[in-house]
XYZ file of C-alpha atoms in Angstrom:
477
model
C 230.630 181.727 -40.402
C 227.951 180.303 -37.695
C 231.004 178.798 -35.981
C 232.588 182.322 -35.591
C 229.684 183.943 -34.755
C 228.764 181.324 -32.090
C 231.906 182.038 -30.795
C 231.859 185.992 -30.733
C 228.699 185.255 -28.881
C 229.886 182.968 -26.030
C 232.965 185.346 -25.296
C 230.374 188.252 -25.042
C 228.478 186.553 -22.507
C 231.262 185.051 -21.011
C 232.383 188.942 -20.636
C 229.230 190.133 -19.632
C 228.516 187.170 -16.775
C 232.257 188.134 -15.712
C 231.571 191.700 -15.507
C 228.396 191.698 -13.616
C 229.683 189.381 -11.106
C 232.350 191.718 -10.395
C 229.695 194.530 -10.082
C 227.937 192.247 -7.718
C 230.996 192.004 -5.493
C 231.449 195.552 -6.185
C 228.054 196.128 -4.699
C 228.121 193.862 -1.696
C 227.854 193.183 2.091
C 230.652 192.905 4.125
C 231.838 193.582 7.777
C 233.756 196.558 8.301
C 234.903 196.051 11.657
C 234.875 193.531 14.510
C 235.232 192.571 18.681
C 235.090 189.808 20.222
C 235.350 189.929 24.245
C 234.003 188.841 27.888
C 232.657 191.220 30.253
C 232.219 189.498 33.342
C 230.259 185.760 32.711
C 229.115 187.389 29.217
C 230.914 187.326 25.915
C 230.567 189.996 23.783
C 230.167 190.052 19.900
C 230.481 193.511 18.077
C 230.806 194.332 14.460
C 229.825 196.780 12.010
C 228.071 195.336 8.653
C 227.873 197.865 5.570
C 226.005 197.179 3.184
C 225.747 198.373 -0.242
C 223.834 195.432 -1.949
C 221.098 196.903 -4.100
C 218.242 195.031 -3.471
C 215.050 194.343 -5.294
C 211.677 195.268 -4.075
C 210.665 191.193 -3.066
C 214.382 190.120 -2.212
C 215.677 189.613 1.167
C 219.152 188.791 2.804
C 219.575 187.162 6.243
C 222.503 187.367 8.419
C 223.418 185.110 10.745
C 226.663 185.618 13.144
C 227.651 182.248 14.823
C 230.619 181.407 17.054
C 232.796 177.808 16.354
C 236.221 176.100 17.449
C 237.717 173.862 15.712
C 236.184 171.035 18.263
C 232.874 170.710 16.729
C 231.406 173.644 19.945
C 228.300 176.362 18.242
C 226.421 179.082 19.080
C 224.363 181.028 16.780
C 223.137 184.654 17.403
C 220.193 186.340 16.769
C 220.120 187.275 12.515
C 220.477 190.712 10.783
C 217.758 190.729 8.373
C 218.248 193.179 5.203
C 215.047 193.613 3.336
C 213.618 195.118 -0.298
C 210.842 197.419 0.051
C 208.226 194.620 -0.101
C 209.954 191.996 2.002
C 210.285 194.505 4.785
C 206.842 195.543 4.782
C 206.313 191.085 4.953
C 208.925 190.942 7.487
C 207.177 193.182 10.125
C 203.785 191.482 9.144
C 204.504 187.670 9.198
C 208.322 186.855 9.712
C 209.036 188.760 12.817
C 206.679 186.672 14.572
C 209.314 183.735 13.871
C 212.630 185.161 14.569
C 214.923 184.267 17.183
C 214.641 187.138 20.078
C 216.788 190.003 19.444
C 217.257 190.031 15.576
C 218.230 193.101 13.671
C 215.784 194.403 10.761
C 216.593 197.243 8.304
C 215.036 198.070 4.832
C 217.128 198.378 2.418
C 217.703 202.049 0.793
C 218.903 200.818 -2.606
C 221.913 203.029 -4.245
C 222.880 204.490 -0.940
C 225.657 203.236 1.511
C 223.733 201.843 4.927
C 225.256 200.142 7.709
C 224.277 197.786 11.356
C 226.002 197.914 13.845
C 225.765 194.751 15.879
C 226.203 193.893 19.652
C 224.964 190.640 21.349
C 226.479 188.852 23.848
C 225.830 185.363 25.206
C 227.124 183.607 28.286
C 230.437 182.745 28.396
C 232.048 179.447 27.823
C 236.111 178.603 28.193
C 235.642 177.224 24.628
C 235.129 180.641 23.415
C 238.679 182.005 24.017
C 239.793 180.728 20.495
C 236.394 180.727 18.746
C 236.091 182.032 15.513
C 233.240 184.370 13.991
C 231.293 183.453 10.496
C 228.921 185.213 8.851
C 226.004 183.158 7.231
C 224.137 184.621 4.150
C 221.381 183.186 3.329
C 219.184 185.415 0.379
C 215.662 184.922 -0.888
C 213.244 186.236 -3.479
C 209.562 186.277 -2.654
C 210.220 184.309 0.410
C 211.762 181.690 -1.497
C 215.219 180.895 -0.616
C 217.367 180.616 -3.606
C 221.400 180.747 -1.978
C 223.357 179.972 1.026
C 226.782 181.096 2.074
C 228.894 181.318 4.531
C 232.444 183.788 4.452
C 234.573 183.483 7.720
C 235.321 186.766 8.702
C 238.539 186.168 11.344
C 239.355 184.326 14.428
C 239.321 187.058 17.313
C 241.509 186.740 19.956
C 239.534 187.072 23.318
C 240.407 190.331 25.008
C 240.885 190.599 28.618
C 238.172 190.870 31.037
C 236.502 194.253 30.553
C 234.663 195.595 33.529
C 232.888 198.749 33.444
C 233.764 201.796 35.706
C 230.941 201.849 38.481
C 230.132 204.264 41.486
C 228.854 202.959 44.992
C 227.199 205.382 47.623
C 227.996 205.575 50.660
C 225.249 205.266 52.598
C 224.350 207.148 55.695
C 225.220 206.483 59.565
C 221.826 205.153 60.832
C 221.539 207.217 64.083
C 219.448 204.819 65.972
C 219.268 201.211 64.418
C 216.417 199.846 65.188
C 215.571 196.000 64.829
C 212.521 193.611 65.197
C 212.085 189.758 65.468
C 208.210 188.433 65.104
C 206.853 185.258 65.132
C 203.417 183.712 65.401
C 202.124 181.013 68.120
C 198.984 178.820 68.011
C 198.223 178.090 71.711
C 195.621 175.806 72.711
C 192.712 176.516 75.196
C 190.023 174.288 76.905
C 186.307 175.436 74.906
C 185.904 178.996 75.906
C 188.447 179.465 78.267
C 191.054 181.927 78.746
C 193.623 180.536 81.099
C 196.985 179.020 79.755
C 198.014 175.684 80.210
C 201.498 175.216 80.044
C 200.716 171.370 79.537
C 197.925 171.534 77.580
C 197.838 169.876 73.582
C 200.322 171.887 72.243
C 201.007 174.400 74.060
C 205.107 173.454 75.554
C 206.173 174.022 71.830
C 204.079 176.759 71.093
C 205.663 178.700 74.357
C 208.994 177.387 73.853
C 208.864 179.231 70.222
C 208.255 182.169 71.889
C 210.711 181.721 74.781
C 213.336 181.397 72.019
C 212.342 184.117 70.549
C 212.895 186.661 73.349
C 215.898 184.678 74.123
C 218.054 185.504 70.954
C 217.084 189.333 71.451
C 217.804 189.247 75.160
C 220.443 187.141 75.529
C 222.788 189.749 72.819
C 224.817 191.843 75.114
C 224.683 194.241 71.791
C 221.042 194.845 71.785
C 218.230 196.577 74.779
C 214.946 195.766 74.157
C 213.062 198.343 73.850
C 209.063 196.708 73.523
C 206.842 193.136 72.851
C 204.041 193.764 70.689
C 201.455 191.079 70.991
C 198.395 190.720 68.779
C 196.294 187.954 69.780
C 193.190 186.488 67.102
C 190.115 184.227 67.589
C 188.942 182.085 64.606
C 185.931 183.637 62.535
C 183.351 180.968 64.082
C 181.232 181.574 66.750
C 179.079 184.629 68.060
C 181.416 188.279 67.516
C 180.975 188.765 70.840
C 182.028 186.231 72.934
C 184.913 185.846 70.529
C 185.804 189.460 71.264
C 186.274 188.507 75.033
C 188.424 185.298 73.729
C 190.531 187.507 71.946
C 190.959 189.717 74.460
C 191.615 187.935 77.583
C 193.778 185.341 76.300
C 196.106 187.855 74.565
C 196.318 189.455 78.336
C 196.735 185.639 79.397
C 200.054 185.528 77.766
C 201.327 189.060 78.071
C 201.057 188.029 82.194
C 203.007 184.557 80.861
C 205.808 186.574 79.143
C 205.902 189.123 82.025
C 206.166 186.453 84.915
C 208.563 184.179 83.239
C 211.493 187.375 82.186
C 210.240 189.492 85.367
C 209.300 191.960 82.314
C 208.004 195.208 83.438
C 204.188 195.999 82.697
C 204.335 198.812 80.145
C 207.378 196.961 78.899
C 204.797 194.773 76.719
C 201.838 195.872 74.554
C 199.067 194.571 73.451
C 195.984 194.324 70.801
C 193.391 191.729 69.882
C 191.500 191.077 66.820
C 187.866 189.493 67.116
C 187.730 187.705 64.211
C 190.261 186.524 61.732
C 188.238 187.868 58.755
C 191.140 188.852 57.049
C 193.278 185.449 57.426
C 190.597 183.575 56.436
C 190.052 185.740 52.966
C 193.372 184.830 52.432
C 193.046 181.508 52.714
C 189.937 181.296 50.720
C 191.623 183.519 47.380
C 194.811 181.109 47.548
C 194.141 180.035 43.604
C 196.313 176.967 44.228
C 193.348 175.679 46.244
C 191.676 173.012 44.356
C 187.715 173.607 43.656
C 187.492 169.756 44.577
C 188.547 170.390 47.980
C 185.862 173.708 48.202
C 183.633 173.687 45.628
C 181.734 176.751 46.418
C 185.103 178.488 47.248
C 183.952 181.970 44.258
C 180.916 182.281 46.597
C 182.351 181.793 50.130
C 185.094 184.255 49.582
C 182.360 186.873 48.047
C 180.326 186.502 51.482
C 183.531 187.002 53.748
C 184.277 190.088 51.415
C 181.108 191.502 51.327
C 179.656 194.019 53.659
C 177.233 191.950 56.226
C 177.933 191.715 59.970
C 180.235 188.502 60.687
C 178.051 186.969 62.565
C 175.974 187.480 59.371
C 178.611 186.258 56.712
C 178.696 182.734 59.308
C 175.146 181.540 58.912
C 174.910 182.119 55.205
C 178.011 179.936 54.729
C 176.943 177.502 57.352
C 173.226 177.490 55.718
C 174.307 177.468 52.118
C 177.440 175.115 51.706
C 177.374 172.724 54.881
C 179.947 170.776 53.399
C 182.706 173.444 52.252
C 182.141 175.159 56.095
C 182.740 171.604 57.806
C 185.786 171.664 56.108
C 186.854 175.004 57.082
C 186.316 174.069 60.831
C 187.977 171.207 60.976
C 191.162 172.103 58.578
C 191.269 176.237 58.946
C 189.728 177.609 61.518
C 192.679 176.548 63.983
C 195.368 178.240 61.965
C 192.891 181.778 62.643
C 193.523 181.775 66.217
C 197.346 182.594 66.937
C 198.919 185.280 69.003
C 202.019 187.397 66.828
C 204.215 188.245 68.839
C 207.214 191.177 67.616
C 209.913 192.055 69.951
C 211.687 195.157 68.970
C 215.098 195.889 69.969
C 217.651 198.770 69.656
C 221.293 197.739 68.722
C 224.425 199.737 69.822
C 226.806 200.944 67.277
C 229.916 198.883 66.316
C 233.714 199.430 65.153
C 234.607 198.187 61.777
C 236.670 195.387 63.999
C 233.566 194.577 65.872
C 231.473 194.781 62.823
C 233.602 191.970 61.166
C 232.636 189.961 64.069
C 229.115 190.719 63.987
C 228.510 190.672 60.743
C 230.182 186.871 60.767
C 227.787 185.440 63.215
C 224.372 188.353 62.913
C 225.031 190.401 60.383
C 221.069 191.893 60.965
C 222.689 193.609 63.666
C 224.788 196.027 61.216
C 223.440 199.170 59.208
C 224.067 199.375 55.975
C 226.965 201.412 56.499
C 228.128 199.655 59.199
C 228.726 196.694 56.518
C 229.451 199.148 53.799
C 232.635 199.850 56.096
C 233.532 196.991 56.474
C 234.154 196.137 52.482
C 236.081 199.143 52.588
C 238.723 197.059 54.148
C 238.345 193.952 51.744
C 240.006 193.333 48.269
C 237.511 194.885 45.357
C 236.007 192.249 43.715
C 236.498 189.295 45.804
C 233.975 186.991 47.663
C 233.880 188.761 50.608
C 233.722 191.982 49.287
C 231.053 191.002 46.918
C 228.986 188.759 49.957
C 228.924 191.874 52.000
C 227.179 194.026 49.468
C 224.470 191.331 48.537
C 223.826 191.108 52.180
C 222.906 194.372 52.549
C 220.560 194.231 50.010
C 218.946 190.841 50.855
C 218.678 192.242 54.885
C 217.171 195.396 53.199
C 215.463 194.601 50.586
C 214.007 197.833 49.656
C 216.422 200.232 50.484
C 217.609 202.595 47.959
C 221.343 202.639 48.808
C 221.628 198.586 49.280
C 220.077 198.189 45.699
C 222.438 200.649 44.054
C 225.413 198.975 45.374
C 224.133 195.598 44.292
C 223.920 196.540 41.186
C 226.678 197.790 40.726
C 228.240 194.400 42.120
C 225.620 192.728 39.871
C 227.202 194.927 36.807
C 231.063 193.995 37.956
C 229.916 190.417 37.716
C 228.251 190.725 34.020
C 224.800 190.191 35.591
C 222.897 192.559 33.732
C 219.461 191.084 34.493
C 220.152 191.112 38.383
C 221.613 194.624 37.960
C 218.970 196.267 36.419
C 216.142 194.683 38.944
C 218.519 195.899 41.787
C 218.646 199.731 39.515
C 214.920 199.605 39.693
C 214.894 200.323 43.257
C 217.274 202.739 43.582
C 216.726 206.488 43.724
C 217.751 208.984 41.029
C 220.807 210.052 41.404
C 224.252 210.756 39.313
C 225.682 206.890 40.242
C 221.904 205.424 38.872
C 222.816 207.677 35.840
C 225.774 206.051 35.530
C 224.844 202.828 35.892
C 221.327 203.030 33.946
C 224.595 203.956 30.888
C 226.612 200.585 31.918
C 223.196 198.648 30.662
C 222.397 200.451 27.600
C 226.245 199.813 26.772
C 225.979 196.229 27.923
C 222.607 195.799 25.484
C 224.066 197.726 22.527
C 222.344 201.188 22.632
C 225.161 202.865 21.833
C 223.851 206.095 21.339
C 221.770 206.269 24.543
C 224.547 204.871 26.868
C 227.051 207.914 25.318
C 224.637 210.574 26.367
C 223.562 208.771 30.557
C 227.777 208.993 30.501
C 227.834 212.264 29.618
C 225.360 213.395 32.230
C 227.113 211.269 35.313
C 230.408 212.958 33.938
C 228.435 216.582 34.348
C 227.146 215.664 37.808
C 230.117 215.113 38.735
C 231.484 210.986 37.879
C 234.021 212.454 36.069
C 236.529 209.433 36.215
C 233.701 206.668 36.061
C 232.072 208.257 33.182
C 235.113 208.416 31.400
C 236.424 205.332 31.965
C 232.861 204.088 30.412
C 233.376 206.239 27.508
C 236.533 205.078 26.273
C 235.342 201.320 26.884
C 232.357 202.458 25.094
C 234.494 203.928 22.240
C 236.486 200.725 21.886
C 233.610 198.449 21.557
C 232.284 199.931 18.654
């Protein structure tokens, strides 16, 4: 009798166990759907997890996507993190602090069907091409981990190259193009005196940087000068006045050097003269790599050059106060403060896209932006030179609207999405930022967001672009 009943007993539990392990896989998480592919130097994972695990209110479930080959090579992405009522209320107030950069969270809405979906991407290694996609579960009650498992999902063959569909502007002709090369010289002169000596310390390198200067502008049968700007500075010691006159006759010193040696005309060259370095010297004094062994006092000699006394003023207190920190300055500084800038500005004659390839081979600061745009026009898309002549643009013009459109969208063709969108940040709004503003919420996996910047390029007008987007968009997830 007790041996039969034992028995009826372990086949009912045998049943039962059976039967609520099949409800368990009954009620589950699982991955409906998955990519695998490279967009430019990026590969691309993409899935869909449903999930229909009921959870309890202190049980968690993390989800960990990781790539292998059969050689031994790993990467592991950022988790999906499925949490009971209590855990996810835990999650947000201890365990987010922890997680890897990018992790998915979602609270668990027990009874009803809820689903991720899931795009990363990481760069892209040659490994990858045959790499294989697991899903690591690892569950936990009350923060206490309690089971670990891990279900292959498939091996995904890599899909070609995807690139997204981007739109350039062309930029505008640029009527008059108008150049400048500057430079700064540190002539010596005898205590107090204003002449030039060709001879003197210095003074043969100082001129020859300037000679070289005009030189490359007026030696370019493509370019007419058109005016020298110089702007001559005395150091910040020494009475105002007579460091006014300084200034000002030695910058006319060397406009009457410049004119004599080129046979310049007079009103060909302009000029200006600061006093007093104040300003160069403030900058030297807030540089914070300066070490507070080398100027001790530097907080309070930088609030007496910014402050509002006379400069003859600001010099005695600093003199009178720290000896030591101003003997410095004179010896190692005040040198540097007296210099003459000198900016030669030039107007450069429009060029064929024949000449252009010429120019733009030996000075491409020569071309406008469309000038050089032109010229890619004749180059394969996508190759080096192609790609050079865009990032050219934008590194001769570094905050022009046009240039940084067109570099992003060379940054984008790449899979440079952290270039591109620095580049997108200077560009103006228009129907091609749109589009491209679409291109990284695809790339980052707002779906939803990217759909509706595609939609409003297509209505402005990027009708083949945006759609091209849209059905790569589609087919990702």
């Amino acid at each position: 009798m007790n041996l039969l009943y034992c028995t009826l007993i372990t086949l009912f539990l045998s049943t039962f166990t059976a039967t609520a392990q099949t409800a368990e896989r009954d009620s589950s998480i699982h991955v409906g759907s998955s990519r695998l592919y490279r967009m430019g130097q990026s590969l691309v994972v993409s899935m869909r997890i449903d999930i229909t695990r009921n959870l309890p209110s202190n049980e968690s479930v993390e989800l960990i996507p990781q790539l292998s080959d059969s050689l031994g090579n790993f990467v592991q992405l950022p988790s999906v993190y499925v949490n009971g009522r209590r855990q996810h209320l835990f999650f947000h107030r201890e365990t987010a602090r922890h997680a890897k950069k990018g992790y998915e969270e979602i609270r668990r809405r027990n009874g009803q069907p809820q689903s991720v979906s899931y795009l990363r991407s990481v760069a892209y290694s040659p490994w990858m091409r045959h790499a294989s996609l697991d899903l690591v579960e690892k569950a936990c009650g009350c923060g206490v981990p309690h089971s670990v498992s891990s279900a292959y999902l498939t091996r995904l063959n890599l899909l070609p190259d995807i690139r997204p569909q981007v739109a350039f502007i062309t930029p505008q002709v640029e009527e008059r193009k108008l150049r400048e090369e500057s430079g700064r010289a540190y002539l010596d002169f005898p205590l107090n005196e204003t002449t030039i000596y060709p001879d003197y310390r210095n003074n043969p390198a100082e001129l020859a940087k300037i000679s070289r200067s005009i030189d490359l502008v007026k030696n370019d049968t493509n370019v007419v000068i058109s005016c020298i700007g110089i702007h001559g500075y005395a150091s910040p010691e020494g009475p105002y006045k007579n460091n006014d006159r300084l200034a000002r006759e030695r910058t006319r010193t060397l406009k009457e050097h410049v004119c004599s040696r080129y046979a310049f005309s007079d009103t060909l060259l302009t000029t200006r003269y600061t006093a007093e370095d104040w300003d160069g010297f403030v900058r030297l004094l807030s540089d914070t790599a300066l070490s507070d062994s080398i100027l001790p006092h530097r907080a309070e000699l930088l609030r007496i050059a910014t402050g509002k006394d006379a400069p003859d003023r600001k010099e005695q207190k600093m003199r009178r106060r720290y000896p030591a920190d101003f003997a410095f300055i004179l010896e190692e500084w005040m040198p540097a403060l007296r210099h003459s800038d000198y900016t030669i500005h030039y107007v450069v004659r429009p060029f064929t896209v024949e000449q252009a390839r010429r120019v733009f081979a030996d000075n491409p600061k020569n071309l406008s932006i469309e000038e050089m745009f032109r010229i890619a026009q004749t180059c394969e898309e996508g190759s080096t030179e192609y790609n050079d002549i865009f990032m050219t643009a934008v590194r001769l013009n570094p905050d022009n609207p046009v240039a940084n459109l067109n570099a992003a969208c060379i940054s984008f063709l790449q899979g440079d999405v952290k270039s591109g969108r620095l580049y997108l940040e200077k560009a103006e709004d228009s129907p091609q930022k749109t589009l491209l503003q679409g291109i990284v919420c695809m790339m980052e996996g707002n779906y939803d967001e990217a759909e509706s910047l595609f939609q409003q390029a297509r209505e402005a007008g990027l009708t083949e672009a945006a759609d091209g987007n849209l059905r790569l968009l589609h087919e990702i997830y």
